[in-house]
Structure formats: structure tokens, C-alpha cells
Coordinates of N, CA and C in Angstrom, one line a residue:
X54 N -14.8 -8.2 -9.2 CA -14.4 -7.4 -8.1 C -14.8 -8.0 -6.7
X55 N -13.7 -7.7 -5.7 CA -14.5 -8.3 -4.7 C -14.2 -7.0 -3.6
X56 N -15.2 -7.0 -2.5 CA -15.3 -6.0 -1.5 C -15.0 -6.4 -0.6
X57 N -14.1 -6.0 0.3 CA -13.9 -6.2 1.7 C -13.8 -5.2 2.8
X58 N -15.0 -5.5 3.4 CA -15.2 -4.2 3.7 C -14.4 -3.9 5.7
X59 N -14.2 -3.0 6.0 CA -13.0 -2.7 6.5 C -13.5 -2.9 8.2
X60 N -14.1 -4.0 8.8 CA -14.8 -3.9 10.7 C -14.2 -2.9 10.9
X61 N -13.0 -2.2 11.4 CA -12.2 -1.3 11.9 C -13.2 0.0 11.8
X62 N -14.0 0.4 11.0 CA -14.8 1.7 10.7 C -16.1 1.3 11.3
X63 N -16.4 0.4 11.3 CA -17.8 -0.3 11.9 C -18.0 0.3 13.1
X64 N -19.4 0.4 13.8 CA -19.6 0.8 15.3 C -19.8 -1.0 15.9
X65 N -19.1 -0.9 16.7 CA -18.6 -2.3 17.6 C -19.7 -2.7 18.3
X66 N -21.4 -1.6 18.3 CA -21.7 -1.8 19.4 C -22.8 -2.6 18.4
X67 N -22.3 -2.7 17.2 CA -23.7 -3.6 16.1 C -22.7 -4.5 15.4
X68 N -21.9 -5.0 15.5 CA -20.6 -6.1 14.3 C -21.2 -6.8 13.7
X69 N -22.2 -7.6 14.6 CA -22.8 -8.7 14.0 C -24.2 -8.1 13.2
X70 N -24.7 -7.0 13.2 CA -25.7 -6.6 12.1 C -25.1 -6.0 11.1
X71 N -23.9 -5.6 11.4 CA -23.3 -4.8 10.0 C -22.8 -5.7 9.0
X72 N -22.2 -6.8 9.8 CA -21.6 -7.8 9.0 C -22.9 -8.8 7.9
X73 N -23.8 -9.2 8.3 CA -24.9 -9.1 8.4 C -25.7 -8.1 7.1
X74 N -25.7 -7.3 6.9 CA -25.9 -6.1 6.2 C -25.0 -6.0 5.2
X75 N -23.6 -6.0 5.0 CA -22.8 -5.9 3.8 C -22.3 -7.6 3.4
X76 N -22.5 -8.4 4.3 CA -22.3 -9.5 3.5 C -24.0 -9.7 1.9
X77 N -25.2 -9.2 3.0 CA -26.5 -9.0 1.9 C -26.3 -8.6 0.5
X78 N -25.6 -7.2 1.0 CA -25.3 -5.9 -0.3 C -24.6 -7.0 -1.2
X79 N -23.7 -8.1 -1.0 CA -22.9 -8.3 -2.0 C -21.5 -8.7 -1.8
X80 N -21.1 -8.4 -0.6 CA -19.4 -8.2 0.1 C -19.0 -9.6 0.1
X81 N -17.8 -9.9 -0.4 CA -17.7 -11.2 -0.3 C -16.3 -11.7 1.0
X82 N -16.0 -10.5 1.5 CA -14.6 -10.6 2.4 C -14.7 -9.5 3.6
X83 N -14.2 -9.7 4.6 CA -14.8 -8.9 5.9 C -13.5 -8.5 6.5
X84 N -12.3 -7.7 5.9 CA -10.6 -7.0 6.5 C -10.9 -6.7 7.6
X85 N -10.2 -7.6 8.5 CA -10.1 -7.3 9.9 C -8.7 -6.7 10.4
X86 N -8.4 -5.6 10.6 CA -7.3 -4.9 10.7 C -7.0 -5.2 12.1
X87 N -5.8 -5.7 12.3 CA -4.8 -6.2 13.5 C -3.9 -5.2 14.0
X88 N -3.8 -4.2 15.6 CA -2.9 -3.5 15.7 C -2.6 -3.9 16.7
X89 N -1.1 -3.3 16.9 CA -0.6 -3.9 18.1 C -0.1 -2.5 19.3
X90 N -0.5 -1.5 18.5 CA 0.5 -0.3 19.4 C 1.8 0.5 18.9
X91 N 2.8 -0.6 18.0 CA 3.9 -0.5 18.1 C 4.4 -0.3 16.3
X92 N 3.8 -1.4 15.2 CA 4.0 -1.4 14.3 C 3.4 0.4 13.8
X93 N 1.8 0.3 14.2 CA 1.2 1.1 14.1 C 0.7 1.8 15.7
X94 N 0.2 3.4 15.9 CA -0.2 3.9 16.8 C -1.3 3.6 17.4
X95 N -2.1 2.7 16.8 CA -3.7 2.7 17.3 C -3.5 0.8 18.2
X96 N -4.5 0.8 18.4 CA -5.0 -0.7 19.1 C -6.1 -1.0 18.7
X97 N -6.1 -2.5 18.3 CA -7.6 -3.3 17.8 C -7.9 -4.6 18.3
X98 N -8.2 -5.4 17.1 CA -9.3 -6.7 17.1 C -7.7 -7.4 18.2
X99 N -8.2 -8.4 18.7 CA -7.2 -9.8 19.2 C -7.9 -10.7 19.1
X100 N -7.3 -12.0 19.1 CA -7.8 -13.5 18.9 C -8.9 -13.6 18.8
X101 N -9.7 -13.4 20.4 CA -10.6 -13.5 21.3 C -11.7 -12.9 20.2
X102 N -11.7 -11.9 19.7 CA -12.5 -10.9 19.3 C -13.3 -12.0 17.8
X103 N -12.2 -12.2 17.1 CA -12.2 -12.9 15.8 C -12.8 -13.8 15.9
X104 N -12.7 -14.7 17.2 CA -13.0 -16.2 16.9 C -14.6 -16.2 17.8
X105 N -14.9 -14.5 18.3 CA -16.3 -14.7 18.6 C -17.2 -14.1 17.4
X106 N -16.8 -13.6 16.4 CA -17.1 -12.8 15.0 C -17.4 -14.0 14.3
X107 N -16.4 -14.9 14.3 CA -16.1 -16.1 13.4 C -17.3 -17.0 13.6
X108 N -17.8 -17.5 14.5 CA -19.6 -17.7 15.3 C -20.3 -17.4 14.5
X109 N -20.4 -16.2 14.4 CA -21.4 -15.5 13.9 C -21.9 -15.2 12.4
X110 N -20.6 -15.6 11.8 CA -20.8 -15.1 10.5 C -19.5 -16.3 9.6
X111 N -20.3 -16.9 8.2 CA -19.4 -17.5 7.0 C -18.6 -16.7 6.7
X112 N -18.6 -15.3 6.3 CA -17.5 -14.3 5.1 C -16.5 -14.9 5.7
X113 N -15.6 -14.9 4.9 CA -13.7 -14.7 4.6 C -13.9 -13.5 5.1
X114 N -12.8 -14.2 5.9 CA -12.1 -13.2 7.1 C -11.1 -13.0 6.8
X115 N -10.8 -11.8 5.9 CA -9.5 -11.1 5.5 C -8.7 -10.3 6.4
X116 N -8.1 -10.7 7.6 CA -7.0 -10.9 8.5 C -6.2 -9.7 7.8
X117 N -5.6 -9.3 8.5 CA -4.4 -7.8 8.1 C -3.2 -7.9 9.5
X118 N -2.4 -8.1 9.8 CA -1.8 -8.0 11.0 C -0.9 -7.0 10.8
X119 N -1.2 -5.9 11.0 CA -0.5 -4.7 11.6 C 0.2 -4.7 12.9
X120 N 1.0 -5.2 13.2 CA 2.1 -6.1 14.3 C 3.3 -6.3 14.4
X121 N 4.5 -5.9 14.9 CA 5.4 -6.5 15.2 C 5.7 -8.0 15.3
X122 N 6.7 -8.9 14.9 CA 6.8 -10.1 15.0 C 5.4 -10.8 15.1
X123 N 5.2 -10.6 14.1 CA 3.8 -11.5 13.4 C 4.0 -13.3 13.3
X124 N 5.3 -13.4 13.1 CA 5.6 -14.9 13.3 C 5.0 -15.6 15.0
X125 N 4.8 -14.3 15.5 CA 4.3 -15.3 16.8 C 2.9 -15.5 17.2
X126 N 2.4 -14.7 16.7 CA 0.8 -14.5 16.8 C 0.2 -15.1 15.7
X127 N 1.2 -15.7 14.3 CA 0.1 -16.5 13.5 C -0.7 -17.8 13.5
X128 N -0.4 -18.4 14.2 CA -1.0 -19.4 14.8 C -2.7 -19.4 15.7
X129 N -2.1 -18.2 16.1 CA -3.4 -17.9 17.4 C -4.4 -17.4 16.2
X130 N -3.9 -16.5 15.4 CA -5.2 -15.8 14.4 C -5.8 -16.7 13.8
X131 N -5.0 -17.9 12.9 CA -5.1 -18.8 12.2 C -6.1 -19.3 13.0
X132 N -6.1 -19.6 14.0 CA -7.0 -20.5 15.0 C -8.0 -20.0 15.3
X133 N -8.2 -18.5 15.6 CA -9.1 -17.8 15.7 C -9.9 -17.9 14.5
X134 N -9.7 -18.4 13.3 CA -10.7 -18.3 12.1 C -10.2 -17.1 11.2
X135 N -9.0 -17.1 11.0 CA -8.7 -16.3 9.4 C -8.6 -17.0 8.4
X136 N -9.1 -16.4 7.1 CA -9.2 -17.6 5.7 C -8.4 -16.9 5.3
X137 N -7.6 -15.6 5.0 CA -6.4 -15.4 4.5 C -5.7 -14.4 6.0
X138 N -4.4 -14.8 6.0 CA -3.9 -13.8 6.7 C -2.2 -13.3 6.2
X139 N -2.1 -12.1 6.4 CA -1.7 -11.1 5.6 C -0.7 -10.4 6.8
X140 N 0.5 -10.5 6.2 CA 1.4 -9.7 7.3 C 2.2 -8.6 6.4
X141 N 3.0 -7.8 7.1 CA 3.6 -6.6 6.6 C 5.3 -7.1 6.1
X142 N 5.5 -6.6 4.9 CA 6.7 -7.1 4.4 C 7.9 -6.5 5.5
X143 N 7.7 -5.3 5.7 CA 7.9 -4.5 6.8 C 8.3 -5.0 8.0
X144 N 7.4 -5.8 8.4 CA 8.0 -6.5 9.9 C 9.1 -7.8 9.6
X145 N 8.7 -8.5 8.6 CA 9.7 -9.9 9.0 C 10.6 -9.4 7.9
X146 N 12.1 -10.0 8.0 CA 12.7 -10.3 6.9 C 12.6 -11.2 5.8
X147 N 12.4 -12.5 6.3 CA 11.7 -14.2 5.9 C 10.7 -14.5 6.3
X148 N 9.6 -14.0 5.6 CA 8.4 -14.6 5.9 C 8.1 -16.2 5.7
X149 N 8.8 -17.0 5.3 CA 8.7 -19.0 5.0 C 8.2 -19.6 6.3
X150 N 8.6 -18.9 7.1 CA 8.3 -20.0 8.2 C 6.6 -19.4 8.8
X151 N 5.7 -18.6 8.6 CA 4.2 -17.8 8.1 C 3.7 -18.6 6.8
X152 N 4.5 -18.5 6.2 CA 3.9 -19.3 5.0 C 3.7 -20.7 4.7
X153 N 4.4 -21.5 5.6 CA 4.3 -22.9 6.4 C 2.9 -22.8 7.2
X154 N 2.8 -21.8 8.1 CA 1.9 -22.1 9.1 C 0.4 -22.3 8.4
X155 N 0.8 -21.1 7.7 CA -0.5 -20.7 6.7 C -0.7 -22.6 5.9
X156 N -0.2 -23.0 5.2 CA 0.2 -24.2 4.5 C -0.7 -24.7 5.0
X157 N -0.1 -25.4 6.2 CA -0.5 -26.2 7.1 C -2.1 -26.3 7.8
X158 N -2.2 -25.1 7.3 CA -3.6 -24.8 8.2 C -4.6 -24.7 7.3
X159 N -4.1 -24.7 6.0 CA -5.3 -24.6 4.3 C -5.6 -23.0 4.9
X160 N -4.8 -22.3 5.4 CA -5.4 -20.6 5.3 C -4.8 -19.9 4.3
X161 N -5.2 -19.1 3.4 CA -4.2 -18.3 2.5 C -3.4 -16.9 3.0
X162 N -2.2 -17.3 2.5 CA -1.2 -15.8 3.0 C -1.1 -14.9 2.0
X163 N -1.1 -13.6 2.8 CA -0.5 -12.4 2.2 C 0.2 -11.5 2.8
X164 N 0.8 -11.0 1.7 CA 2.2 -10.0 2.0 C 1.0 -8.4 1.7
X165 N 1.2 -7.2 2.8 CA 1.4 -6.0 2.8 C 2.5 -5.0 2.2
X166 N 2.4 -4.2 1.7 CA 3.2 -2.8 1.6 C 3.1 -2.1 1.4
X167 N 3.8 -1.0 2.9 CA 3.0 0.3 2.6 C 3.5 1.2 1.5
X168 N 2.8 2.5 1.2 CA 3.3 3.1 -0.2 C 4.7 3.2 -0.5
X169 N 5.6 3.7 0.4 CA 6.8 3.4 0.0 C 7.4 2.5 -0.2
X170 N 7.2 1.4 0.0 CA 7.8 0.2 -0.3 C 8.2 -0.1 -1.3
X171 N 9.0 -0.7 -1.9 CA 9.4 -1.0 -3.2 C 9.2 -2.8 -3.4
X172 N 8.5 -3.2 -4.6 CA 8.3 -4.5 -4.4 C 9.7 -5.5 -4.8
X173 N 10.9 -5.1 -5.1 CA 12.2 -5.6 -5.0 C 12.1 -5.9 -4.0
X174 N 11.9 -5.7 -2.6 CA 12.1 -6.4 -1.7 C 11.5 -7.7 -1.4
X175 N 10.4 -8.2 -2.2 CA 9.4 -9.4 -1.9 C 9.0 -10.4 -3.4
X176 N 10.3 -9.8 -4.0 CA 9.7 -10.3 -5.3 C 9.9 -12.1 -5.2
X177 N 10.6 -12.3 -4.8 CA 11.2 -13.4 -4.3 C 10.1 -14.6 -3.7
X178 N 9.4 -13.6 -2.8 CA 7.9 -14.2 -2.5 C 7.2 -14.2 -3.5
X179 N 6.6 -13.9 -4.5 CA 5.6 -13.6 -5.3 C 5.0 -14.9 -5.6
X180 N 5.7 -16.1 -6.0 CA 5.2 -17.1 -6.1 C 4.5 -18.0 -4.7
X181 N 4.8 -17.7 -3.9 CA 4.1 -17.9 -2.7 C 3.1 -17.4 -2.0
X182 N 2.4 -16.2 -2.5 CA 1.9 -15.4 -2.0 C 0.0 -15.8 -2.5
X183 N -1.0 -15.7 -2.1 CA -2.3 -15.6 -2.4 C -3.0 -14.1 -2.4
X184 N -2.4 -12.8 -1.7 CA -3.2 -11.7 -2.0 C -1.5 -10.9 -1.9
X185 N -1.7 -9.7 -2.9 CA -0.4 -8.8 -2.0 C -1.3 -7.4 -2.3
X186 N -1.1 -7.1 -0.8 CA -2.1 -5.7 0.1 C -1.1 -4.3 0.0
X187 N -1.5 -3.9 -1.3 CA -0.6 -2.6 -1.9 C -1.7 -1.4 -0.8
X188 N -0.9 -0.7 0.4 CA -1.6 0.5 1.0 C -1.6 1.7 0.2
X189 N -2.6 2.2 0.5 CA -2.7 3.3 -0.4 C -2.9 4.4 0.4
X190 N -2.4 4.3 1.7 CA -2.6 5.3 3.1 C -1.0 4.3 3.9
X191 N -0.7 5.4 4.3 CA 0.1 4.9 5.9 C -0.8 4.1 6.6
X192 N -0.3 2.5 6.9 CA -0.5 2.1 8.1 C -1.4 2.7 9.4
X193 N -2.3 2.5 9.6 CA -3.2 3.0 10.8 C -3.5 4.2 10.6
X194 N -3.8 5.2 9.2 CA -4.3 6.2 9.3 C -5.5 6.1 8.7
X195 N -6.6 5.8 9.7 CA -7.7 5.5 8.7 C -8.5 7.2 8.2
X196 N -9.1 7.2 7.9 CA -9.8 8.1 7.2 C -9.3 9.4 6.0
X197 N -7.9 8.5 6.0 CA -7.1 10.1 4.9 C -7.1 9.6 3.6
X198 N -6.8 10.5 2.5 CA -6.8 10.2 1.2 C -5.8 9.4 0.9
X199 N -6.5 8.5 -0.6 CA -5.3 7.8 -1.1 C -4.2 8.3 -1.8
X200 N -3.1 7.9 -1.6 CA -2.0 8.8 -2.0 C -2.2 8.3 -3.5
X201 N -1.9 9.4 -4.8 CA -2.2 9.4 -6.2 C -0.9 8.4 -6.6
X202 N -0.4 7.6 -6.2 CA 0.6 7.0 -6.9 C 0.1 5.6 -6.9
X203 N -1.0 5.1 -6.0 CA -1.6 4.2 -5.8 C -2.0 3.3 -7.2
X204 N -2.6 3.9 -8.0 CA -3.3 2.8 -9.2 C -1.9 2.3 -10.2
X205 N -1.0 3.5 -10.1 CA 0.3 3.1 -10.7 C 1.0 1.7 -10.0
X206 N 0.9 1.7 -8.7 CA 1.7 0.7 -7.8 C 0.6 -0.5 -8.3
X207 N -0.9 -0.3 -8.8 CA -1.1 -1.4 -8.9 C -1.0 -2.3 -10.2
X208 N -0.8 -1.4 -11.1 CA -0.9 -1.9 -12.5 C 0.6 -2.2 -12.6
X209 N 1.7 -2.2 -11.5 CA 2.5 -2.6 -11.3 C 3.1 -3.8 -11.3
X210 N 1.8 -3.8 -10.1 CA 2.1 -5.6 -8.9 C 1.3 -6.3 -10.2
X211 N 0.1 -5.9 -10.9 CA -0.4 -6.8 -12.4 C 0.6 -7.4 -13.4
X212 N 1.8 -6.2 -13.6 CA 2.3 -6.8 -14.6 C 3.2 -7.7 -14.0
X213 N 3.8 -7.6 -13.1 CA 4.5 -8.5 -12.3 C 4.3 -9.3 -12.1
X214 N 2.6 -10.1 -11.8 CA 1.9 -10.6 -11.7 C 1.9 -11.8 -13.1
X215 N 1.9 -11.2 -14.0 CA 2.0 -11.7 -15.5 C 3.6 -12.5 -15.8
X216 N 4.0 -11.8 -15.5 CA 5.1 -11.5 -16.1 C 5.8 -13.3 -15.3
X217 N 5.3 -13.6 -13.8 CA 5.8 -14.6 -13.1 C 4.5 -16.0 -13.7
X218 N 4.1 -15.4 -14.4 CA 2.8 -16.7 -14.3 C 1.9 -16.6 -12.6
X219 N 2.0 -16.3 -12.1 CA 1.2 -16.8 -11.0 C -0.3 -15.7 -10.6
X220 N -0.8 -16.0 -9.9 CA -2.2 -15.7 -9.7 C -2.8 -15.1 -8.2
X221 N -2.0 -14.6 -7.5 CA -2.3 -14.0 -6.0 C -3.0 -13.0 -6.5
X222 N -4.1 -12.5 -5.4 CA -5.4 -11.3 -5.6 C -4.3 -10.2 -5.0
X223 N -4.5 -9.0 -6.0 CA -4.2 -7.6 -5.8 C -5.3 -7.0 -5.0
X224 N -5.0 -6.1 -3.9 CA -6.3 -6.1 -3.1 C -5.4 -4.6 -2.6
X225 N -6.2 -3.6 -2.4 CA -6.0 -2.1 -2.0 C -6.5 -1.7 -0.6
X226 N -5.8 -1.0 0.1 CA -6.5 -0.8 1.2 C -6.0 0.8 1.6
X227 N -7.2 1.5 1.9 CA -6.5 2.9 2.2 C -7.1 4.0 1.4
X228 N -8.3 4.5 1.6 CA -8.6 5.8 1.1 C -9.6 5.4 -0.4
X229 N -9.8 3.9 -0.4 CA -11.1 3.8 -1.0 C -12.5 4.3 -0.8
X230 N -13.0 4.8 -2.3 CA -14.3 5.4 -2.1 C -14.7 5.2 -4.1
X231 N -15.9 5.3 -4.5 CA -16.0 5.2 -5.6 C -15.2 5.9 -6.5
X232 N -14.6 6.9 -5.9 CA -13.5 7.4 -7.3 C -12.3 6.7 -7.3
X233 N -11.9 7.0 -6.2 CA -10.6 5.9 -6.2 C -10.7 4.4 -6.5
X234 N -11.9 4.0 -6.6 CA -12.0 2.6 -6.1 C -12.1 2.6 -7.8
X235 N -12.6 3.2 -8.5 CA -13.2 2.6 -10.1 C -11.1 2.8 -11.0
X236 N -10.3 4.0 -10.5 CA -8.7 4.2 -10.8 C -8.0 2.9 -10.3
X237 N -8.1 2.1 -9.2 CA -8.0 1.1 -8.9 C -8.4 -0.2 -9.5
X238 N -9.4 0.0 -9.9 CA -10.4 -1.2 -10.9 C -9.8 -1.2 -12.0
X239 N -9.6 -0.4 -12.6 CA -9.0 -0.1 -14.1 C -7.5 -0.5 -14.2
X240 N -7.0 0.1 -12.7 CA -5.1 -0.5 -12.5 C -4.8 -2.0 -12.9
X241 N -6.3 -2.8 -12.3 CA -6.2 -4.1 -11.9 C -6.2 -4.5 -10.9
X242 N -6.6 -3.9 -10.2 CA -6.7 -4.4 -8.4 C -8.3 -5.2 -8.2
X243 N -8.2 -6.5 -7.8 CA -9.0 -7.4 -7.5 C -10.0 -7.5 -6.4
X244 N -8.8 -6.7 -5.2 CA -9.7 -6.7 -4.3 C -9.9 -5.0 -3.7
X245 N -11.0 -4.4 -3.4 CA -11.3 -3.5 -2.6 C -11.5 -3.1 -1.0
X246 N -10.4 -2.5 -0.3 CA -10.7 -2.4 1.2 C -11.4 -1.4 1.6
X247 N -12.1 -1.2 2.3 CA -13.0 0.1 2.3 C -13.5 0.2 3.5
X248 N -13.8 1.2 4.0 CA -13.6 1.0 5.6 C -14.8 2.0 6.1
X249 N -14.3 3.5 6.2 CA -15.4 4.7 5.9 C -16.1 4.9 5.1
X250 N -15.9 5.0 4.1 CA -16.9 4.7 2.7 C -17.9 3.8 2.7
X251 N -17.6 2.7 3.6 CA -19.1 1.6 3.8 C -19.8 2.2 4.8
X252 N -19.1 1.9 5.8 CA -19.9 2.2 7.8 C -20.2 3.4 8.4
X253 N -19.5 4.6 7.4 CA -19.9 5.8 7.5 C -20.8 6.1 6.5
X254 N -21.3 5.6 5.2 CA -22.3 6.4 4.3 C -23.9 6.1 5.2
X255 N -24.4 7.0 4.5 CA -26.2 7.1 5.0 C -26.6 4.9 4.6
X256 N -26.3 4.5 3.3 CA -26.7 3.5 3.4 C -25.8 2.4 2.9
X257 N -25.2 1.5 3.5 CA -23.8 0.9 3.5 C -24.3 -0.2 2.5
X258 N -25.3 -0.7 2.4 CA -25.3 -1.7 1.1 C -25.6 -1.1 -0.1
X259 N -26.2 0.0 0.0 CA -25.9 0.7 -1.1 C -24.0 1.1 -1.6
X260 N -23.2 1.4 -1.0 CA -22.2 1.4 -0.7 C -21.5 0.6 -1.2
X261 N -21.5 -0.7 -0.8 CA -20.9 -1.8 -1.4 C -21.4 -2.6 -2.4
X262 N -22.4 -2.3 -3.3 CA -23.2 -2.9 -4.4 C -22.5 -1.4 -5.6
X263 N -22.0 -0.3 -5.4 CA -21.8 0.5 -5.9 C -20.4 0.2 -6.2
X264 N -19.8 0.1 -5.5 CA -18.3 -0.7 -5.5 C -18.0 -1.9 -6.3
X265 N -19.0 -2.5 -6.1 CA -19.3 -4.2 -6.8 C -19.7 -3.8 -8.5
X266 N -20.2 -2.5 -8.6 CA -20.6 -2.1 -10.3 C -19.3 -1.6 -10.9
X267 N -18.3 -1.1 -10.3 CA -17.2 0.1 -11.0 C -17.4 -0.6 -12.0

């Protein structure tokens, strides 16, 4: 299992000791959620932010771009120091020319989709892909529950997974906490996003070593 634990819930005014702190516990990937305003309601991390994070700390930087025309801004993130970066099936039609950039730059890509999504639309990509980021919450709603259809969507994208021969990390994001997180485990989901459940508990490497047991 691997944990990636969600900056976006973190207090901004400590990054570098939190990161610091759950890389210790065990955390092997650090989801940096990207908003733009528009895709989603809220506003977050930019370039600037990432590539002074990136200084500071080794973890894989698991990049999320919650964005509009993500084809224009991948470059800059890439550059900024993402080791995978992850856009929304949702925004592009053709994601190939992201998946070139990614190529080119030895960074790994991944495809998003929020719970309604249907994976007919990206099956196409599947062989292309290194993580696919099944939500288990709407888009920028952080702190709500995961919707119950979630571990089904994941044991889904597994068999599909099988079924193509190929090997991209299933990874959850959205209303993880140790119940949901162990229903997830069991679906087949590889990776864990977790956001409030780490930076809100009394002791956050406790938190993520607990995650790391399901």
C-alpha cells in the first residue's frame, strides 16, 4: 500500500515539518492538489509553490491538476518537480499530447475521474496510463464522505486492469480514513489519498502507519 498524503489539509504555516513528519511515519507520496477556480470552486498550490516544496523534500510528488486546459500548464508543473502528474479525464478530450510531455520529461502520467464518470470514456488510454485517480468525493470537496460506490469503481478499474495486461497504480482520493481506506484495500486500490484523516488527527504518523497496516 502506498499513502499519499493530501498537502491541501496540511497548515501551510508548517509544510516543510509536516512533510517531514509523514514522510518518517512511512508515507511514500505527498498529492498535491492543483486548483484553478474554474474546473473546481477553491484555489491552491501554483508552480512557484511546488518547486519551493520540491527543495525541501525527496517524496514523489503526486501532482493532481484540478484545472481547466491542463495541456497548458503541464510543462510548468513538470518543471516545477512533479514525479507523476495527473489530469482530469473531464477537462481534455485527447489527452496524447500530456502524455508526450510527461514522456519526455521521465515524469509519470495519470488520468482522474470523478464518481460519475464512466471508464468507457478512457479505456482507450489505459495502456498509457501510470496511476488512474478514481474520486471518491466531488472534485474540491474536501472533508465530505466517500460516496459507497467507491470500492466497487475500484475493483472495477482492477479488473480492467487485468483484463488489458497492463500495470498503472489505482490510487483513491476522497473521504479516506481507516474504514474506508481498509473497503478500498480489499477493492484493490494501490494507492491511498488522505488529506484530513492525516493533518487533522491528534497524531498524523500515527495516522499514516495505520493506513500503511490495513
Amino acid at each position: 500500500m502506498i499513502i499519499s498524503p493530501s498537502l491541501l489539509a496540511a497548515d501551510s504555516a508548517f509544510y516543510g515539518d509536516q512533510i517531514r513528519t509523514i514522510q518518517e511515519a512511512g508515507a511514500q507520496f505527498l498529492h498535491i492538489d492543483v486548483m484553478d477556480g474554474h474546473f473546481v470552486p477553491n484555489l491552491s498550490f501554483g508552480p512557484t509553490i511546488i518547486s519551493k516544496l520540491r527543495r525541501a523534500s525527496d517524496i514523489i510528488f503526486d501532482v493532481h491538476l484540478m484545472i481547466e486546459h491542463p495541456e497548458v500548464y503541464a510543462q510548468r508543473f513538470i518543471e516545477a518537480g512533479a514525479d507523476y502528474l495527473t489530469i482530469h479525464a473531464e477537462t481534455i478530450n485527447d489527452p496524447s499530447s500530456i502524455i508526450k510531455v510527461c514522456a519526455n520529461n521521465n515524469v509519470k502520467f495519470g488520468l482522474a475521474v470523478k464518481p460519475q464518470t464512466d471508464f468507457s470514456s478512457i479505456l482507450d488510454y489505459f495502456e498509457f496510463i501510470d496511476l488512474l485517480l478514481i474520486m471518491g468525493i466531488e472534485p474540491g470537496g474536501e472533508g465530505k464522505s466517500m460516496e459507497v460506490e467507491t470500492p466497487k469503481k475500484i475493483a472495477m478499474a482492477k479488473e480492467l486492469r487485468k483484463k488489458i495486461s497492463t500495470n498503472f497504480l489505482i490510487s483513491v482520493d476522497g473521504g479516506v480514513n481507516n474504514k474506508t481506506g481498509k473497503l478500498c484495500f480489499d477493492a484493490g486500490a494501490d494507492v491511498l489519498v488522505a488529506g484530513s484523516y492525516i493533518f487533522n488527527s491528534n497524531d498524523p504518523k500515527l495516522a499514516v502507519k495505520g493506513l500503511l497496516n490495513l
